[in-house]
Short mmCIF file of C-alpha atoms in Angstrom, two decimals:
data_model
loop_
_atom_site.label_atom_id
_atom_site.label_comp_id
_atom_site.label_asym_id
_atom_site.label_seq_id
_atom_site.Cartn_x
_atom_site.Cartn_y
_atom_site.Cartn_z
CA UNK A 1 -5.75 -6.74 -7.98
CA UNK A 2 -7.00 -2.56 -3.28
CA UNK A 3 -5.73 -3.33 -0.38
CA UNK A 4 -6.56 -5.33 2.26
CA UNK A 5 -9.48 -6.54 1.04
CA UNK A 6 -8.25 -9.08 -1.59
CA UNK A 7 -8.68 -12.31 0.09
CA UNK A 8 -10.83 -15.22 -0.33
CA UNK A 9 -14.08 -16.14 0.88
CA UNK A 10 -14.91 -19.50 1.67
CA UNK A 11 -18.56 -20.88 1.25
CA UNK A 12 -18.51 -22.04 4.75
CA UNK A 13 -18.32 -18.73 5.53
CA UNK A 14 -21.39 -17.82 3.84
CA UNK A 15 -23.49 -20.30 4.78
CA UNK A 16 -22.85 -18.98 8.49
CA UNK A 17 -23.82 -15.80 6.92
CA UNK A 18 -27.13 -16.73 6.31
CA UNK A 19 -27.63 -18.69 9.54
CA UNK A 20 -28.97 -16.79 12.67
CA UNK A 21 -25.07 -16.39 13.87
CA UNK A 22 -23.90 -12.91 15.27
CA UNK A 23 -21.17 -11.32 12.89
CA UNK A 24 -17.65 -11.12 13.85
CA UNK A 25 -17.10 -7.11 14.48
CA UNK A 26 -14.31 -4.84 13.58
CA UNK A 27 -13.12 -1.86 14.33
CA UNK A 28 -15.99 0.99 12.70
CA UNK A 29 -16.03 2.99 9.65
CA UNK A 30 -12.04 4.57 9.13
CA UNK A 31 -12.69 7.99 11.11
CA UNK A 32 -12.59 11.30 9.02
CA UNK A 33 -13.37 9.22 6.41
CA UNK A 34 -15.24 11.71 4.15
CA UNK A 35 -11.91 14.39 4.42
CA UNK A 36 -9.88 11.20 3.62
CA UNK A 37 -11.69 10.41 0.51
CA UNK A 38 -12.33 13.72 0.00
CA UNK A 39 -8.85 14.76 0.19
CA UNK A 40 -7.54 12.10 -1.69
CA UNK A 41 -9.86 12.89 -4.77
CA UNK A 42 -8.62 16.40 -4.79
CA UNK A 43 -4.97 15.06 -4.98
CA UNK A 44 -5.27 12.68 -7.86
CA UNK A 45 -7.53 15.17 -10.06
CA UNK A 46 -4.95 17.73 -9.60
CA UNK A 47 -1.46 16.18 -8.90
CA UNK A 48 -1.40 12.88 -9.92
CA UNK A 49 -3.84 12.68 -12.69
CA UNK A 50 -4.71 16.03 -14.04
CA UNK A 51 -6.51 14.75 -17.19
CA UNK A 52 -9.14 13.10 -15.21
CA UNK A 53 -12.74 15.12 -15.54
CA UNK A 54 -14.68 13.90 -12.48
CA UNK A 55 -16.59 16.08 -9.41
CA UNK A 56 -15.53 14.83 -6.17
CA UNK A 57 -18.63 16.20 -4.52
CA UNK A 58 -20.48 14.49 -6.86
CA UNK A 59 -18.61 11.03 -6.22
CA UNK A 60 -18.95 11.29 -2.64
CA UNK A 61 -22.73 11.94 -2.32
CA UNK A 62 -22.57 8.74 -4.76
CA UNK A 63 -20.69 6.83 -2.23
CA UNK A 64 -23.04 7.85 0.81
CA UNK A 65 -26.17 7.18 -1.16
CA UNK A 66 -24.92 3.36 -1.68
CA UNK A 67 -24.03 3.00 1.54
CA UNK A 68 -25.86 4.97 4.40
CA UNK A 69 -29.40 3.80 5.95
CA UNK A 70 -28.50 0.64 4.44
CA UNK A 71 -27.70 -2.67 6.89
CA UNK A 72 -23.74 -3.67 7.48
CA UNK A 73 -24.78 -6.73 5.20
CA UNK A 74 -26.49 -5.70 2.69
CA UNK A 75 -24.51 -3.51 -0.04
CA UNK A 76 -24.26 -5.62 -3.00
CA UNK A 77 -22.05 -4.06 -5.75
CA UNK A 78 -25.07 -2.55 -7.70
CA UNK A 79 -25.21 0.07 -5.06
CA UNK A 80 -22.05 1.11 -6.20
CA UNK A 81 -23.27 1.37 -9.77
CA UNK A 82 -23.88 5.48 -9.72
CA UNK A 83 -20.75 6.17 -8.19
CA UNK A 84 -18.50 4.03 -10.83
CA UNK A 85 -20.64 5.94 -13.27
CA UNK A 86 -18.84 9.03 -11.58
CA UNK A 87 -15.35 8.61 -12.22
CA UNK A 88 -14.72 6.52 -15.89
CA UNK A 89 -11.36 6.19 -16.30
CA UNK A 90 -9.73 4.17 -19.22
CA UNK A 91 -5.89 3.37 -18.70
CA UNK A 92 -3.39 2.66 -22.04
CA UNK A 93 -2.82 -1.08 -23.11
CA UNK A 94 0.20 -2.94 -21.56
CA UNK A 95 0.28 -1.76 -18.91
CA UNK A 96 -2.52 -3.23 -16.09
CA UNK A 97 -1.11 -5.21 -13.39
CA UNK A 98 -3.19 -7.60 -11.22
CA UNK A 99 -2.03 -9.34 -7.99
CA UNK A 100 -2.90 -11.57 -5.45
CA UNK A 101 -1.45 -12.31 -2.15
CA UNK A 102 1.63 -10.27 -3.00
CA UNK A 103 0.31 -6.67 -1.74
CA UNK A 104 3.82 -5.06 -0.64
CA UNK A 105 6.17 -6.68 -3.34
CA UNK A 106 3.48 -5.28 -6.31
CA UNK A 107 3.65 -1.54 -4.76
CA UNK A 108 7.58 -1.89 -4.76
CA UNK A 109 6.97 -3.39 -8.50
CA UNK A 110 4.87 -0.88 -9.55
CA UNK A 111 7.08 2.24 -8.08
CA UNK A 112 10.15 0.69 -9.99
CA UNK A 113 8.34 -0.20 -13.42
CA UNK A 114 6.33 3.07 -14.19
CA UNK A 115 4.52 1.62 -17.24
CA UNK A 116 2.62 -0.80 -15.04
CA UNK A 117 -0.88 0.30 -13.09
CA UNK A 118 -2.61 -1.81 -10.68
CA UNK A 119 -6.36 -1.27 -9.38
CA UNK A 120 -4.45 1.09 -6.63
CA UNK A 121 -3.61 3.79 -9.05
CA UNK A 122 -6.91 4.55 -10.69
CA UNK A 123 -8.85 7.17 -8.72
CA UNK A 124 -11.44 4.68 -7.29
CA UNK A 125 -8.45 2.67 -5.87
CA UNK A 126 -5.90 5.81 -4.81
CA UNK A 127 -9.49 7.58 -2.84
CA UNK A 128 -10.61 3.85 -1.33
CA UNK A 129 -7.70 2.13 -0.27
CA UNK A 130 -7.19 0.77 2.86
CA UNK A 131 -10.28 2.16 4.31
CA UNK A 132 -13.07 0.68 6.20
CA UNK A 133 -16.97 1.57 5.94
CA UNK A 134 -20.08 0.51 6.75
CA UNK A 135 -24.01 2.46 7.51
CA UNK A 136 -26.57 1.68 9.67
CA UNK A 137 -30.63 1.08 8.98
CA UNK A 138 -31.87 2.77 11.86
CA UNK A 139 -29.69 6.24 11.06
CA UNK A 140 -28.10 8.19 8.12
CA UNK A 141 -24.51 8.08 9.21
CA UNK A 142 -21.54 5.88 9.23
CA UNK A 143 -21.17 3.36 12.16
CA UNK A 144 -17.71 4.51 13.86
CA UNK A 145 -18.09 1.60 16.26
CA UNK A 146 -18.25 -1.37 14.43
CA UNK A 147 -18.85 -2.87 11.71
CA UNK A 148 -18.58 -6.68 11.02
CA UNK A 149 -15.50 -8.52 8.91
CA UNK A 150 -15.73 -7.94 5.65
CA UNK A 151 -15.30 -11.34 4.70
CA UNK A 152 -18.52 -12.52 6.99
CA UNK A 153 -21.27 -11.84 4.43
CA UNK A 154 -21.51 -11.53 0.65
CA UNK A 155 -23.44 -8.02 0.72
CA UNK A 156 -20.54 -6.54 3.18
CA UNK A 157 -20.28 -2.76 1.77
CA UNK A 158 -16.54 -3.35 1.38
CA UNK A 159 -16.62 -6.87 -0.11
CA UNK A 160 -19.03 -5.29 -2.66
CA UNK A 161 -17.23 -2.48 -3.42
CA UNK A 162 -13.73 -4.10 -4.28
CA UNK A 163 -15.60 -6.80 -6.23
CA UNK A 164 -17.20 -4.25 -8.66
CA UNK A 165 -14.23 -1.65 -8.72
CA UNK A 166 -11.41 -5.26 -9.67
CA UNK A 167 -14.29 -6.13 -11.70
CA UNK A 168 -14.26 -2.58 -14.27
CA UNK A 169 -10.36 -2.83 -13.62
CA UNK A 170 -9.79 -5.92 -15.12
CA UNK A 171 -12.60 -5.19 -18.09
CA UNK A 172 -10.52 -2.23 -19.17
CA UNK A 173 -7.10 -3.92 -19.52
CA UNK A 174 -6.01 -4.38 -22.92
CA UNK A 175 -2.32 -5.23 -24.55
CA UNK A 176 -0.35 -7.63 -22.47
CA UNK A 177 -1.82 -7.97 -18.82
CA UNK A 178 0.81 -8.39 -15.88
CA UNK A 179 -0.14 -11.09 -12.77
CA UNK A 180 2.42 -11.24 -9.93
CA UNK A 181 1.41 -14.04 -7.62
CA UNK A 182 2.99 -15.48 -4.53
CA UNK A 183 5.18 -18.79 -5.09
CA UNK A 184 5.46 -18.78 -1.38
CA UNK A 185 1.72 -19.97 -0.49
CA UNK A 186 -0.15 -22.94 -1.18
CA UNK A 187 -2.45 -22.25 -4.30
CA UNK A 188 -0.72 -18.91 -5.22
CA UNK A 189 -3.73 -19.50 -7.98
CA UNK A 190 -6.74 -19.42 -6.07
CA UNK A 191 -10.19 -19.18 -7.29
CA UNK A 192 -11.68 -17.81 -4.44
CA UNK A 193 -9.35 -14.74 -4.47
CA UNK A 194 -10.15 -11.75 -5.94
CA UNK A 195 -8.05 -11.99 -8.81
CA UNK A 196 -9.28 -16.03 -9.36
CA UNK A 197 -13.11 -14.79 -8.86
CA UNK A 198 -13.83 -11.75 -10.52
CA UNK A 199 -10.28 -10.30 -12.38
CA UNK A 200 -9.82 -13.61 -14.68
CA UNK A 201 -13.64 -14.08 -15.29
CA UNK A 202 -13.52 -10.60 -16.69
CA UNK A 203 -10.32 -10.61 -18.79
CA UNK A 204 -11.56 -10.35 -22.48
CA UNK A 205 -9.52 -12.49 -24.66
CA UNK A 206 -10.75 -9.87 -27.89
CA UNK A 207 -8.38 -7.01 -26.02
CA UNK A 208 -5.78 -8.57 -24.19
CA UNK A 209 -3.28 -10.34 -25.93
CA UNK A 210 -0.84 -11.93 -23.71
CA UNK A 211 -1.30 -12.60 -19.48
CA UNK A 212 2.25 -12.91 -18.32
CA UNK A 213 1.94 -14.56 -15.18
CA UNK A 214 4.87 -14.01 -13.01
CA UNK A 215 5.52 -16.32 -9.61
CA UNK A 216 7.78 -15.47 -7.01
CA UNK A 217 8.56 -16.70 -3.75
CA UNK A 218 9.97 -15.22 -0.82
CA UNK A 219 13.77 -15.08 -0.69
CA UNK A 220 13.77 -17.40 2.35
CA UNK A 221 11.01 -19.55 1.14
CA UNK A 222 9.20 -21.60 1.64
CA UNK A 223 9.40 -22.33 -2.59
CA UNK A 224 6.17 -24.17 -2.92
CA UNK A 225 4.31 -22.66 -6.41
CA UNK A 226 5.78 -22.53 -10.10
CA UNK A 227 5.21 -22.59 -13.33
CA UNK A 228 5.95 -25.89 -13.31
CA UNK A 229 2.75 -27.37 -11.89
CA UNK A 230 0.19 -26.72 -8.68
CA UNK A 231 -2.13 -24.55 -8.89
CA UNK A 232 -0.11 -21.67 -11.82
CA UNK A 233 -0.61 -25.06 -14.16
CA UNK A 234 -4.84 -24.53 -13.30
CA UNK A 235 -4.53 -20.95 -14.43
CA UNK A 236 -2.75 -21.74 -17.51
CA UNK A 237 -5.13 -24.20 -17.93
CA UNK A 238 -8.19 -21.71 -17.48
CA UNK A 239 -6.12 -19.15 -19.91
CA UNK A 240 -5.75 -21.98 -22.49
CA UNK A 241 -9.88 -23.13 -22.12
CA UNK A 242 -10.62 -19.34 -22.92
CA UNK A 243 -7.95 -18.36 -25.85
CA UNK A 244 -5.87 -16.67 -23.78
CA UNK A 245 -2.30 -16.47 -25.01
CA UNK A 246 0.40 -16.67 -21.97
CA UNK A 247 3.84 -16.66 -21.23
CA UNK A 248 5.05 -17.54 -17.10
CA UNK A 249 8.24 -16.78 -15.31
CA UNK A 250 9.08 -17.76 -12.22
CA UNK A 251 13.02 -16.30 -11.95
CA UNK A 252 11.73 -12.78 -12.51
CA UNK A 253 15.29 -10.90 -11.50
CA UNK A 254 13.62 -7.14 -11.62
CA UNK A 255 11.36 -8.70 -8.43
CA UNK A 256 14.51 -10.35 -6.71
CA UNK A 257 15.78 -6.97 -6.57
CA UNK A 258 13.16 -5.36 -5.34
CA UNK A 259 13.26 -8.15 -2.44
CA UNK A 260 16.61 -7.55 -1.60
CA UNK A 261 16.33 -3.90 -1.13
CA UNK A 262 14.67 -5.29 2.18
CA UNK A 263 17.45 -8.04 2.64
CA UNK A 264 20.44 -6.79 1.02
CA UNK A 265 22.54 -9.64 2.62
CA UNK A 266 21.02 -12.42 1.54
CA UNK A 267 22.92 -14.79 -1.02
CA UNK A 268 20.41 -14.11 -3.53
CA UNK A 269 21.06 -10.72 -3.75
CA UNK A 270 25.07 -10.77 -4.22
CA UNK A 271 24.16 -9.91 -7.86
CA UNK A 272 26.36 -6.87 -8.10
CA UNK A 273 28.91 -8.71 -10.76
CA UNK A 274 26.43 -10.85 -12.79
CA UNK A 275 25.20 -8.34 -15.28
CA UNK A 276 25.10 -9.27 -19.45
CA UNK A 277 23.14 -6.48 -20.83
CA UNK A 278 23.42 -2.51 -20.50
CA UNK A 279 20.17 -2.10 -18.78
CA UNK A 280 20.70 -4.84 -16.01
CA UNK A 281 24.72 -2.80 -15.21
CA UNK A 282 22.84 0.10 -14.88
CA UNK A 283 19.96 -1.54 -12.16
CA UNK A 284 23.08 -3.14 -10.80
CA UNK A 285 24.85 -0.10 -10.43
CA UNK A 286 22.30 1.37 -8.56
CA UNK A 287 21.95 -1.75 -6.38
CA UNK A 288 25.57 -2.30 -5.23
CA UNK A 289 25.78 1.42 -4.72
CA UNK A 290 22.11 0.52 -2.06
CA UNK A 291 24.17 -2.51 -0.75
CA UNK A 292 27.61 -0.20 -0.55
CA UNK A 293 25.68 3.03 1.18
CA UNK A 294 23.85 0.56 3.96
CA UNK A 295 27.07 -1.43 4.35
CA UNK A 296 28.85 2.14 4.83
CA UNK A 297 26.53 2.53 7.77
#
């Protein structure tokens, strides 16, 4: 389940919050944001997603409203409430993927397995992502110079924003739901995450019928997380407490692929013969001929 932002937050951390402490500060607001956004919105109405019915003007005056004259820590997700009500967007059943701590593997995932969409491709994720933001009290622009981590306070414009937009992602998924989490960390189920905090909580058990949880590690390791235990047996757990039906994998061989495209010469990857069905020769065609056209080089 964005970007960047989709880490956790640790009470400690906001308990300093609300302690006379000086914020950590980052970089400003991304510059040219408002072409960026802007820019992107035009894209996806037209290019990617011609269907959708929503006025980017009207979106981005949203989007200032919640955010300008406002302080760096103090943008709690209702702000955002106008501008969601901008751009609806409803996505087809089976096909909503949600992530944590695996950001690059889930972009290769999604490229390769069309039929999946993560928070990324809806318009609110393709116009957002990656960006930073923040306003200032005292005038009615963006501050370019800094604005504090967006992990440092609960109301951070950014923090509130991905919290509300994972939040309408993961209400809309129906069908079987997708989760690809990270077998290489320790609790690759975490409830402070993004996915473990807001995504799961908002899952409704009436719509979705199956959460296939898939685990993978790193090709190097360190193998830490399964579906054999640690923290994947908590979620299973949590799916079980709620009605959830599940199935888990942690051998996934689509994402091994995807892996090796990075690492072709690692042992895992010498897959090239090992094939028993008509759509694995054909992926494995098209990886040995990968492996064949680097080695060539």
């Amino acid at each position: 389940m964005a970007t960047n932002f989709r880490t956790s937050v640790a009470p400690c951390v906001l308990v300093l919050c609300m302690c006379a402490v000086p914020l950590r500060a980052r970089s400003g607001t991304t510059p040219n944001i408002k072409h960026i956004v802007m820019g992107r919105c035009f894209n996806y109405i037209t290019l990617v997603n011609p269907d959708i019915r929503s006025d980017c003007e009207e979106i981005w005056r949203a989007f200032e409203a919640a955010v300008l004259r406002q302080a760096s820590c103090n943008v709690a997700a209702e702000h955002y409430r106008h501008m969601f009500r901008a751009m609806p967007q409803t996505g087809a059943c089976n096909r909503f993927l949600l992530w944590s701590k695996t950001r690059t593997l889930v972009q290769d995932y999604a490229a390769v397995a069309h039929h999946l969409w993560t928070l990324e491709d809806t318009l609110v994720g393709y116009m957002f992502n990656d960006l930073i933001w923040c306003g200032q009290q005292e005038h009615s622009d963006f501050n370019f110079g800094s604005c504090p981590e967006w992990s440092a306070c609960v109301h951070h414009p950014v923090h509130s924003f991905w919290r509300q937009a994972s939040k309408n992602f993961a209400e809309m998924a129906c069908g079987n739901v997708t989760v690809l989490l990270n077998g290489s960390i320790e609790k690759a189920f975490n409830r402070n995450s993004m996915f473990g905090s807001v995504e799961l909580d908002s899952l409704n058990p009436q719509r979705v019928h199956y959460v296939n949880i898939k685990v993978v590690a790193n090709l190097d390791g360190p193998f830490i997380e399964s579906c054999n235990g640690g923290s994947i047996a908590d979620l299973i757990h949590i799916l079980q407490t709620r009605g959830f039906r599940w199935t888990c994998s942690d051998h996934d061989r689509i994402l091994t692929m995807l892996q090796c495209v990075h690492k072709p010469e690692h042992t895992a990857c010498h897959t090239c013969t090992d094939s028993h069905s008509v759509n694995w020769q054909i992926m494995d065609k098209f990886w040995c001929a990968k492996t064949n056209l680097r080695s060539a080089k």
